[in-house]
């Protein structure tokens, strides 16, 4: 299976190609079969496979060969992508996630897939994110770290870590 590169085709490429319609990109994250970009205006656009709703367009299914806007999302500042899900930090330092939630990686206390952005429960003052296949970790202002997914469907403090910087 070819993974869409955002250039409007399903052609494998051995050299870089421009992603159609994207400019003023401030951050980018690649999951297993999808990619998302934060734009300077805080909007997020994604492309690739949408089998678990990881593109955030409100539906599940399909391949998108060019970027599509994530539903109802603005003011994103940072982004992370796991295998089949995506999370962003907003300017108010809260986090929204969407896509596969089989391991609680959306952080909303459930294991229900979310094809549109959902708030992560009880998480504020986030400065940055990192994602693994089925889990996400956030660095909070003050240097503490919270993670969710695989072991917990809501953010849990990582013991023994303090003073962590982005």
mmCIF file of C-alpha atoms in Angstrom:
data_model
loop_
_atom_site.group_PDB
_atom_site.id
_atom_site.type_symbol
_atom_site.label_atom_id
_atom_site.label_comp_id
_atom_site.label_asym_id
_atom_site.label_seq_id
_atom_site.Cartn_x
_atom_site.Cartn_y
_atom_site.Cartn_z
ATOM 1 C CA UNK A 1 0.000 0.000 0.000
ATOM 2 C CA UNK A 2 1.311 3.447 -0.918
ATOM 3 C CA UNK A 3 0.874 6.109 1.711
ATOM 4 C CA UNK A 4 -0.276 9.452 0.279
ATOM 5 C CA UNK A 5 2.459 12.077 0.432
ATOM 6 C CA UNK A 6 0.093 15.008 0.037
ATOM 7 C CA UNK A 7 0.990 15.706 -3.586
ATOM 8 C CA UNK A 8 -2.335 14.494 -4.987
ATOM 9 C CA UNK A 9 -1.057 11.076 -6.128
ATOM 10 C CA UNK A 10 -0.428 7.627 -4.715
ATOM 11 C CA UNK A 11 2.970 7.432 -6.408
ATOM 12 C CA UNK A 12 5.971 6.346 -4.364
ATOM 13 C CA UNK A 13 8.699 8.989 -4.451
ATOM 14 C CA UNK A 14 12.446 8.752 -3.901
ATOM 15 C CA UNK A 15 12.904 12.525 -3.726
ATOM 16 C CA UNK A 16 10.982 15.183 -1.766
ATOM 17 C CA UNK A 17 7.766 16.578 -3.244
ATOM 18 C CA UNK A 18 5.733 19.622 -2.271
ATOM 19 C CA UNK A 19 2.506 19.016 -0.365
ATOM 20 C CA UNK A 20 -0.393 20.512 -2.329
ATOM 21 C CA UNK A 21 -1.915 23.652 -0.883
ATOM 22 C CA UNK A 22 0.231 23.976 2.243
ATOM 23 C CA UNK A 23 2.109 27.129 3.164
ATOM 24 C CA UNK A 24 3.135 28.838 6.375
ATOM 25 C CA UNK A 25 3.618 25.518 8.183
ATOM 26 C CA UNK A 26 4.933 25.922 11.751
ATOM 27 C CA UNK A 27 4.897 22.270 12.899
ATOM 28 C CA UNK A 28 4.433 18.835 11.356
ATOM 29 C CA UNK A 29 3.944 15.290 12.660
ATOM 30 C CA UNK A 30 3.810 11.937 10.904
ATOM 31 C CA UNK A 31 1.947 8.907 12.175
ATOM 32 C CA UNK A 32 2.124 5.414 10.745
ATOM 33 C CA UNK A 33 -0.091 6.167 7.732
ATOM 34 C CA UNK A 34 -0.926 9.862 7.977
ATOM 35 C CA UNK A 35 0.687 13.279 8.324
ATOM 36 C CA UNK A 36 -0.614 16.516 9.852
ATOM 37 C CA UNK A 37 0.639 20.100 9.785
ATOM 38 C CA UNK A 38 -0.026 23.133 11.970
ATOM 39 C CA UNK A 39 -0.301 26.354 9.989
ATOM 40 C CA UNK A 40 0.753 29.826 11.173
ATOM 41 C CA UNK A 41 -2.908 30.764 11.721
ATOM 42 C CA UNK A 42 -3.356 27.803 14.135
ATOM 43 C CA UNK A 43 -5.364 25.652 11.719
ATOM 44 C CA UNK A 44 -4.420 21.998 11.229
ATOM 45 C CA UNK A 45 -4.510 20.033 7.987
ATOM 46 C CA UNK A 46 -3.947 16.289 7.578
ATOM 47 C CA UNK A 47 -3.599 13.772 4.751
ATOM 48 C CA UNK A 48 -3.159 10.028 4.319
ATOM 49 C CA UNK A 49 -5.158 7.054 5.555
ATOM 50 C CA UNK A 50 -8.220 7.804 7.716
ATOM 51 C CA UNK A 51 -9.088 4.263 8.861
ATOM 52 C CA UNK A 52 -9.556 5.303 12.521
ATOM 53 C CA UNK A 53 -10.452 8.975 12.079
ATOM 54 C CA UNK A 54 -6.848 10.153 12.512
ATOM 55 C CA UNK A 55 -7.345 12.978 9.999
ATOM 56 C CA UNK A 56 -9.879 14.663 12.308
ATOM 57 C CA UNK A 57 -12.467 15.354 9.612
ATOM 58 C CA UNK A 58 -15.429 13.870 11.497
ATOM 59 C CA UNK A 59 -15.589 10.604 9.550
ATOM 60 C CA UNK A 60 -13.729 7.301 9.504
ATOM 61 C CA UNK A 61 -12.435 5.748 6.290
ATOM 62 C CA UNK A 62 -10.782 6.677 3.042
ATOM 63 C CA UNK A 63 -7.455 7.867 1.724
ATOM 64 C CA UNK A 64 -6.812 11.568 1.275
ATOM 65 C CA UNK A 65 -4.120 12.400 -1.249
ATOM 66 C CA UNK A 66 -4.033 16.117 -0.406
ATOM 67 C CA UNK A 67 -4.441 17.945 2.921
ATOM 68 C CA UNK A 68 -7.897 18.367 4.468
ATOM 69 C CA UNK A 69 -8.804 20.702 7.322
ATOM 70 C CA UNK A 70 -9.322 19.219 10.786
ATOM 71 C CA UNK A 71 -12.906 19.947 11.897
ATOM 72 C CA UNK A 72 -13.466 22.851 14.266
ATOM 73 C CA UNK A 73 -9.837 23.255 15.232
ATOM 74 C CA UNK A 74 -7.940 26.523 15.405
ATOM 75 C CA UNK A 75 -5.188 28.011 17.538
ATOM 76 C CA UNK A 76 -2.962 24.907 17.513
ATOM 77 C CA UNK A 77 0.668 25.483 18.482
ATOM 78 C CA UNK A 78 2.219 21.997 18.709
ATOM 79 C CA UNK A 79 1.356 18.589 17.252
ATOM 80 C CA UNK A 80 2.186 14.922 17.763
ATOM 81 C CA UNK A 81 1.019 11.840 15.873
ATOM 82 C CA UNK A 82 0.913 8.192 16.858
ATOM 83 C CA UNK A 83 0.102 5.196 14.708
ATOM 84 C CA UNK A 84 -3.554 6.077 14.036
ATOM 85 C CA UNK A 85 -4.216 9.184 16.118
ATOM 86 C CA UNK A 86 -3.156 12.818 16.403
ATOM 87 C CA UNK A 87 -2.949 15.356 19.271
ATOM 88 C CA UNK A 88 -2.400 19.113 19.378
ATOM 89 C CA UNK A 89 -1.662 21.731 22.005
ATOM 90 C CA UNK A 90 -3.844 24.833 21.695
ATOM 91 C CA UNK A 91 -2.901 28.412 22.575
ATOM 92 C CA UNK A 92 -4.795 28.047 25.887
ATOM 93 C CA UNK A 93 -2.383 25.161 26.695
ATOM 94 C CA UNK A 94 -5.064 22.468 26.587
ATOM 95 C CA UNK A 95 -4.839 19.397 24.367
ATOM 96 C CA UNK A 96 -7.200 17.911 21.794
ATOM 97 C CA UNK A 97 -6.763 14.434 20.274
ATOM 98 C CA UNK A 98 -8.554 12.411 17.584
ATOM 99 C CA UNK A 99 -8.389 9.045 15.833
ATOM 100 C CA UNK A 100 -7.881 5.542 17.231
ATOM 101 C CA UNK A 101 -8.564 5.227 20.945
ATOM 102 C CA UNK A 102 -8.248 1.455 21.454
ATOM 103 C CA UNK A 103 -5.558 1.980 24.108
ATOM 104 C CA UNK A 104 -6.962 5.197 25.604
ATOM 105 C CA UNK A 105 -4.540 7.327 23.592
ATOM 106 C CA UNK A 106 -7.135 10.095 23.097
ATOM 107 C CA UNK A 107 -7.090 10.740 26.864
ATOM 108 C CA UNK A 108 -10.825 11.254 27.294
ATOM 109 C CA UNK A 109 -11.328 8.345 29.715
ATOM 110 C CA UNK A 110 -12.756 6.003 27.079
ATOM 111 C CA UNK A 111 -11.570 3.586 24.417
ATOM 112 C CA UNK A 112 -13.963 4.890 21.735
ATOM 113 C CA UNK A 113 -12.390 6.114 18.491
ATOM 114 C CA UNK A 114 -12.831 9.864 17.941
ATOM 115 C CA UNK A 115 -12.959 11.073 14.304
ATOM 116 C CA UNK A 116 -13.002 14.723 15.456
ATOM 117 C CA UNK A 117 -10.899 16.554 18.074
ATOM 118 C CA UNK A 118 -11.794 15.693 21.676
ATOM 119 C CA UNK A 119 -10.419 17.364 24.814
ATOM 120 C CA UNK A 120 -7.953 15.418 26.950
ATOM 121 C CA UNK A 121 -9.413 15.149 30.461
ATOM 122 C CA UNK A 122 -7.875 17.252 33.217
ATOM 123 C CA UNK A 123 -4.860 18.448 31.270
ATOM 124 C CA UNK A 124 -3.829 22.137 31.344
ATOM 125 C CA UNK A 125 -0.655 24.202 31.103
ATOM 126 C CA UNK A 126 0.833 21.937 28.413
ATOM 127 C CA UNK A 127 3.927 23.235 26.645
ATOM 128 C CA UNK A 128 4.737 20.300 24.333
ATOM 129 C CA UNK A 129 3.686 16.791 23.282
ATOM 130 C CA UNK A 130 5.321 13.561 22.155
ATOM 131 C CA UNK A 131 3.500 10.501 20.823
ATOM 132 C CA UNK A 132 4.338 6.827 20.569
ATOM 133 C CA UNK A 133 2.359 4.148 18.749
ATOM 134 C CA UNK A 134 -0.491 4.058 21.325
ATOM 135 C CA UNK A 135 0.385 6.623 23.988
ATOM 136 C CA UNK A 136 1.065 10.328 24.377
ATOM 137 C CA UNK A 137 3.105 12.326 26.884
ATOM 138 C CA UNK A 138 2.848 16.029 27.671
ATOM 139 C CA UNK A 139 5.334 18.357 29.313
ATOM 140 C CA UNK A 140 3.550 20.853 31.552
ATOM 141 C CA UNK A 141 4.673 24.330 32.562
ATOM 142 C CA UNK A 142 6.733 23.748 35.699
ATOM 143 C CA UNK A 143 8.427 20.663 34.267
ATOM 144 C CA UNK A 144 6.139 17.780 35.194
ATOM 145 C CA UNK A 145 5.152 15.091 32.683
ATOM 146 C CA UNK A 146 1.823 13.334 32.212
ATOM 147 C CA UNK A 147 1.177 10.391 29.904
ATOM 148 C CA UNK A 148 -1.914 8.510 28.726
ATOM 149 C CA UNK A 149 -2.727 5.540 26.528
ATOM 150 C CA UNK A 150 -1.699 1.863 26.804
ATOM 151 C CA UNK A 151 -1.751 1.906 30.653
ATOM 152 C CA UNK A 152 -4.270 4.689 31.308
ATOM 153 C CA UNK A 153 -7.041 6.377 29.316
ATOM 154 C CA UNK A 154 -6.560 9.634 31.255
ATOM 155 C CA UNK A 155 -3.342 11.575 31.868
ATOM 156 C CA UNK A 156 -1.254 10.192 34.749
ATOM 157 C CA UNK A 157 1.708 11.880 36.401
ATOM 158 C CA UNK A 158 5.024 10.250 35.564
ATOM 159 C CA UNK A 159 6.704 9.813 38.964
ATOM 160 C CA UNK A 160 10.300 10.830 39.454
ATOM 161 C CA UNK A 161 10.348 13.447 36.684
ATOM 162 C CA UNK A 162 10.621 17.120 37.565
ATOM 163 C CA UNK A 163 12.150 20.107 35.867
ATOM 164 C CA UNK A 164 11.627 18.618 32.400
ATOM 165 C CA UNK A 165 12.098 21.152 29.630
ATOM 166 C CA UNK A 166 10.785 21.091 26.082
#
